[in-house]
PDB file of C-alpha atoms in Angstrom:
ATOM      1  CA  MET A 182      82.560 103.621 104.301  1.00  0.00           C
ATOM      2  CA  GLY A 183      83.872 102.700 107.694  1.00  0.00           C
ATOM      3  CA  SER A 184      84.837 104.925 110.899  1.00  0.00           C
ATOM      4  CA  THR A 185      87.190 107.395 110.039  1.00  0.00           C
ATOM      5  CA  GLU A 186      88.785 107.159 113.459  1.00  0.00           C
ATOM      6  CA  PRO A 187      91.652 104.905 114.217  1.00  0.00           C
ATOM      7  CA  SER A 188      90.473 101.529 115.477  1.00  0.00           C
ATOM      8  CA  ASP A 189      91.102 100.622 119.097  1.00  0.00           C
ATOM      9  CA  TRP A 190      93.732  98.035 118.096  1.00  0.00           C
ATOM     10  CA  ALA A 191      95.904 100.763 116.261  1.00  0.00           C
ATOM     11  CA  THR A 192      98.250 100.961 119.083  1.00  0.00           C
ATOM     12  CA  ASP A 193     101.880 101.017 119.586  1.00  0.00           C
ATOM     13  CA  ASP A 194     101.990  97.265 119.948  1.00  0.00           C
ATOM     14  CA  ASN A 195     100.669  96.948 116.474  1.00  0.00           C
ATOM     15  CA  LEU A 196     102.707  99.582 114.822  1.00  0.00           C
ATOM     16  CA  ALA A 197     104.734  98.401 111.644  1.00  0.00           C
ATOM     17  CA  VAL A 198     105.649 101.524 109.859  1.00  0.00           C
ATOM     18  CA  ARG A 199     106.186 105.042 110.644  1.00  0.00           C
ATOM     19  CA  VAL A 200     107.115 107.528 108.079  1.00  0.00           C
ATOM     20  CA  VAL A 201     106.921 111.284 107.073  1.00  0.00           C
ATOM     21  CA  ALA A 202     105.039 111.900 103.510  1.00  0.00           C
ATOM     22  CA  MET A 203     107.432 114.170 101.574  1.00  0.00           C
ATOM     23  CA  ARG A 204     106.776 116.332  98.478  1.00  0.00           C
ATOM     24  CA  ARG A 205     108.257 113.574  96.148  1.00  0.00           C
ATOM     25  CA  ASP A 206     105.305 111.433  97.183  1.00  0.00           C
ATOM     26  CA  THR A 207     102.630 113.839  95.796  1.00  0.00           C
ATOM     27  CA  ASN A 208     100.071 113.523  92.992  1.00  0.00           C
ATOM     28  CA  ALA A 209      99.144 116.069  90.309  1.00  0.00           C
ATOM     29  CA  ALA A 210      96.543 117.621  92.858  1.00  0.00           C
ATOM     30  CA  GLY A 211      99.316 118.020  95.452  1.00  0.00           C
ATOM     31  CA  ASP A 212      98.084 115.458  98.088  1.00  0.00           C
ATOM     32  CA  ILE A 213      99.971 112.314  98.884  1.00  0.00           C
ATOM     33  CA  PHE A 214      99.635 109.830  96.204  1.00  0.00           C
ATOM     34  CA  GLY A 215      97.200 106.854  97.057  1.00  0.00           C
ATOM     35  CA  GLY A 216      99.825 104.601  95.706  1.00  0.00           C
ATOM     36  CA  TRP A 217     102.385 105.695  98.288  1.00  0.00           C
ATOM     37  CA  VAL A 218     100.092 104.950 101.102  1.00  0.00           C
ATOM     38  CA  ALA A 219      99.224 101.570  99.803  1.00  0.00           C
ATOM     39  CA  ALA A 220     102.762 100.733  99.204  1.00  0.00           C
ATOM     40  CA  GLN A 221     103.616 101.498 102.796  1.00  0.00           C
ATOM     41  CA  MET A 222     100.604  99.452 104.058  1.00  0.00           C
ATOM     42  CA  ASP A 223     101.884  96.479 101.938  1.00  0.00           C
ATOM     43  CA  LEU A 224     105.246  96.779 103.277  1.00  0.00           C
ATOM     44  CA  ALA A 225     103.975  96.826 106.928  1.00  0.00           C
ATOM     45  CA  ALA A 226     101.490  93.964 106.194  1.00  0.00           C
ATOM     46  CA  SER A 227     104.329  92.021 104.618  1.00  0.00           C
ATOM     47  CA  THR A 228     106.548  92.473 107.507  1.00  0.00           C
ATOM     48  CA  ALA A 229     103.786  90.961 109.896  1.00  0.00           C
ATOM     49  CA  ALA A 230     102.998  87.960 107.550  1.00  0.00           C
ATOM     50  CA  GLU A 231     106.784  87.105 107.178  1.00  0.00           C
ATOM     51  CA  GLY A 232     107.021  87.461 111.026  1.00  0.00           C
ATOM     52  CA  PHE A 233     104.261  85.028 111.742  1.00  0.00           C
ATOM     53  CA  ALA A 234     105.236  82.788 108.855  1.00  0.00           C
ATOM     54  CA  GLY A 235     108.995  82.622 109.301  1.00  0.00           C
ATOM     55  CA  CYS A 236     109.437  82.514 105.464  1.00  0.00           C
ATOM     56  CA  LYS A 237     108.946  84.680 102.404  1.00  0.00           C
ATOM     57  CA  CYS A 238     105.475  85.591 101.689  1.00  0.00           C
ATOM     58  CA  VAL A 239     103.982  87.353  98.550  1.00  0.00           C
ATOM     59  CA  THR A 240     100.937  89.631  98.232  1.00  0.00           C
ATOM     60  CA  VAL A 241      98.233  88.038  96.233  1.00  0.00           C
ATOM     61  CA  ALA A 242      95.447  89.983  96.944  1.00  0.00           C
ATOM     62  CA  ILE A 243      94.406  93.499  98.674  1.00  0.00           C
ATOM     63  CA  ASN A 244      90.822  93.650  99.631  1.00  0.00           C
ATOM     64  CA  GLY A 245      88.394  96.417 100.692  1.00  0.00           C
ATOM     65  CA  MET A 246      90.568  99.456 100.830  1.00  0.00           C
ATOM     66  CA  ALA A 247      88.871 102.820 100.930  1.00  0.00           C
ATOM     67  CA  PHE A 248      90.488 106.297 101.588  1.00  0.00           C
ATOM     68  CA  HIS A 249      89.035 108.293 104.244  1.00  0.00           C
ATOM     69  CA  HIS A 250      91.199 111.544 104.607  1.00  0.00           C
ATOM     70  CA  PRO A 251      94.027 112.867 102.144  1.00  0.00           C
ATOM     71  CA  MET A 252      97.497 113.319 103.392  1.00  0.00           C
ATOM     72  CA  ALA A 253      99.659 116.393 102.975  1.00  0.00           C
ATOM     73  CA  VAL A 254     103.344 116.960 102.550  1.00  0.00           C
ATOM     74  CA  GLY A 255     104.808 116.697 106.301  1.00  0.00           C
ATOM     75  CA  ASP A 256     101.965 114.415 107.730  1.00  0.00           C
ATOM     76  CA  GLU A 257     103.294 111.337 109.563  1.00  0.00           C
ATOM     77  CA  LEU A 258     101.961 107.986 108.376  1.00  0.00           C
ATOM     78  CA  ASN A 259     101.638 105.412 110.898  1.00  0.00           C
ATOM     79  CA  VAL A 260     100.510 101.944 109.728  1.00  0.00           C
ATOM     80  CA  TYR A 261      99.309  99.398 112.150  1.00  0.00           C
ATOM     81  CA  THR A 262      98.708  95.512 111.264  1.00  0.00           C
ATOM     82  CA  ARG A 263      96.931  92.560 112.824  1.00  0.00           C
ATOM     83  CA  ILE A 264      96.594  88.987 111.599  1.00  0.00           C
ATOM     84  CA  VAL A 265      92.981  88.413 110.745  1.00  0.00           C
ATOM     85  CA  LYS A 266      93.017  84.844 109.437  1.00  0.00           C
ATOM     86  CA  VAL A 267      95.546  82.052 108.750  1.00  0.00           C
ATOM     87  CA  GLY A 268      94.842  79.410 106.212  1.00  0.00           C
ATOM     88  CA  ARG A 269      96.886  76.310 104.932  1.00  0.00           C
ATOM     89  CA  THR A 270      99.361  78.569 103.091  1.00  0.00           C
ATOM     90  CA  SER A 271      97.782  81.999 103.224  1.00  0.00           C
ATOM     91  CA  ILE A 272      97.778  84.688 105.797  1.00  0.00           C
ATOM     92  CA  THR A 273      95.281  87.674 105.817  1.00  0.00           C
ATOM     93  CA  ILE A 274      96.643  90.928 107.448  1.00  0.00           C
ATOM     94  CA  CYS A 275      94.279  93.934 108.352  1.00  0.00           C
ATOM     95  CA  ALA A 276      96.586  97.325 107.736  1.00  0.00           C
ATOM     96  CA  GLU A 277      95.406 100.493 108.932  1.00  0.00           C
ATOM     97  CA  SER A 278      97.028 103.833 108.127  1.00  0.00           C
ATOM     98  CA  VAL A 279      96.696 106.804 110.401  1.00  0.00           C
ATOM     99  CA  ARG A 280      97.893 109.978 109.677  1.00  0.00           C
ATOM    100  CA  ARG A 281      99.287 112.406 112.358  1.00  0.00           C
ATOM    101  CA  ILE A 282      98.776 116.026 110.979  1.00  0.00           C
ATOM    102  CA  ARG A 283     101.994 117.941 110.778  1.00  0.00           C
ATOM    103  CA  ARG A 284     102.863 119.790 114.128  1.00  0.00           C
ATOM    104  CA  THR A 285      99.886 118.559 115.734  1.00  0.00           C
ATOM    105  CA  ASN A 286      98.632 115.589 117.818  1.00  0.00           C
ATOM    106  CA  ILE A 287      95.466 115.172 115.658  1.00  0.00           C
ATOM    107  CA  ARG A 288      95.079 111.566 114.374  1.00  0.00           C
ATOM    108  CA  GLN A 289      92.933 110.535 111.556  1.00  0.00           C
ATOM    109  CA  LYS A 290      92.502 107.180 109.790  1.00  0.00           C
ATOM    110  CA  VAL A 291      93.540 107.440 106.056  1.00  0.00           C
ATOM    111  CA  THR A 292      92.558 103.981 104.899  1.00  0.00           C
ATOM    112  CA  SER A 293      92.457 100.278 105.879  1.00  0.00           C
ATOM    113  CA  GLY A 294      92.415  97.296 103.893  1.00  0.00           C
ATOM    114  CA  ASN A 295      92.972  93.348 104.233  1.00  0.00           C
ATOM    115  CA  PHE A 296      96.234  92.123 102.593  1.00  0.00           C
ATOM    116  CA  VAL A 297      96.305  88.380 101.597  1.00  0.00           C
ATOM    117  CA  PHE A 298      99.859  86.814 101.414  1.00  0.00           C
ATOM    118  CA  VAL A 299     100.764  83.172 100.479  1.00  0.00           C
ATOM    119  CA  ALA A 300     103.925  81.808 102.239  1.00  0.00           C
ATOM    120  CA  VAL A 301     106.271  80.251  99.470  1.00  0.00           C
ATOM    121  CA  ASP A 302     109.566  78.233  99.571  1.00  0.00           C
ATOM    122  CA  ASP A 303     112.794  79.356  97.810  1.00  0.00           C
ATOM    123  CA  GLU A 304     111.494  78.317  94.350  1.00  0.00           C
ATOM    124  CA  GLY A 305     108.470  80.531  94.778  1.00  0.00           C
ATOM    125  CA  ARG A 306     105.728  77.507  95.446  1.00  0.00           C
ATOM    126  CA  PRO A 307     103.307  77.811  97.998  1.00  0.00           C
ATOM    127  CA  GLN A 308     104.231  76.275 101.370  1.00  0.00           C
ATOM    128  CA  THR A 309     102.146  74.922 104.229  1.00  0.00           C
ATOM    129  CA  LEU A 310     102.173  77.375 107.358  1.00  0.00           C
ATOM    130  CA  ASN A 311     102.921  76.072 110.897  1.00  0.00           C
ATOM    131  CA  LYS A 312      99.984  77.573 112.658  1.00  0.00           C
ATOM    132  CA  GLU A 313     101.545  77.132 116.150  1.00  0.00           C
TER     133      GLU A 313
END
């Protein structure tokens, strides 16, 4: 597993999503459901991909996710993104989620992963990216 501290690139400049975890987002054990965290990361990464591509992008893969810390109700989830690779039609975005423990300034990495998107046209066919 990687570091459990936020990466040095996880700064306000790369902040894509900030949301507070609510009771409705819990699993049977009472922790915040990992699928909810992954969904927030996918939303953040898709925003970054579409912002770069200037068109609709669809998620085609999520690589290398590992959960480091559980989240509790009331924790603030911050998702940071950065572009790590651009292909002919695809964009790979690293998304890192960091929790701020409720009522504190303690920040811990929750998970990170690489989200791969493909740019698509109005008919859903892959389209070439303008890399400039």
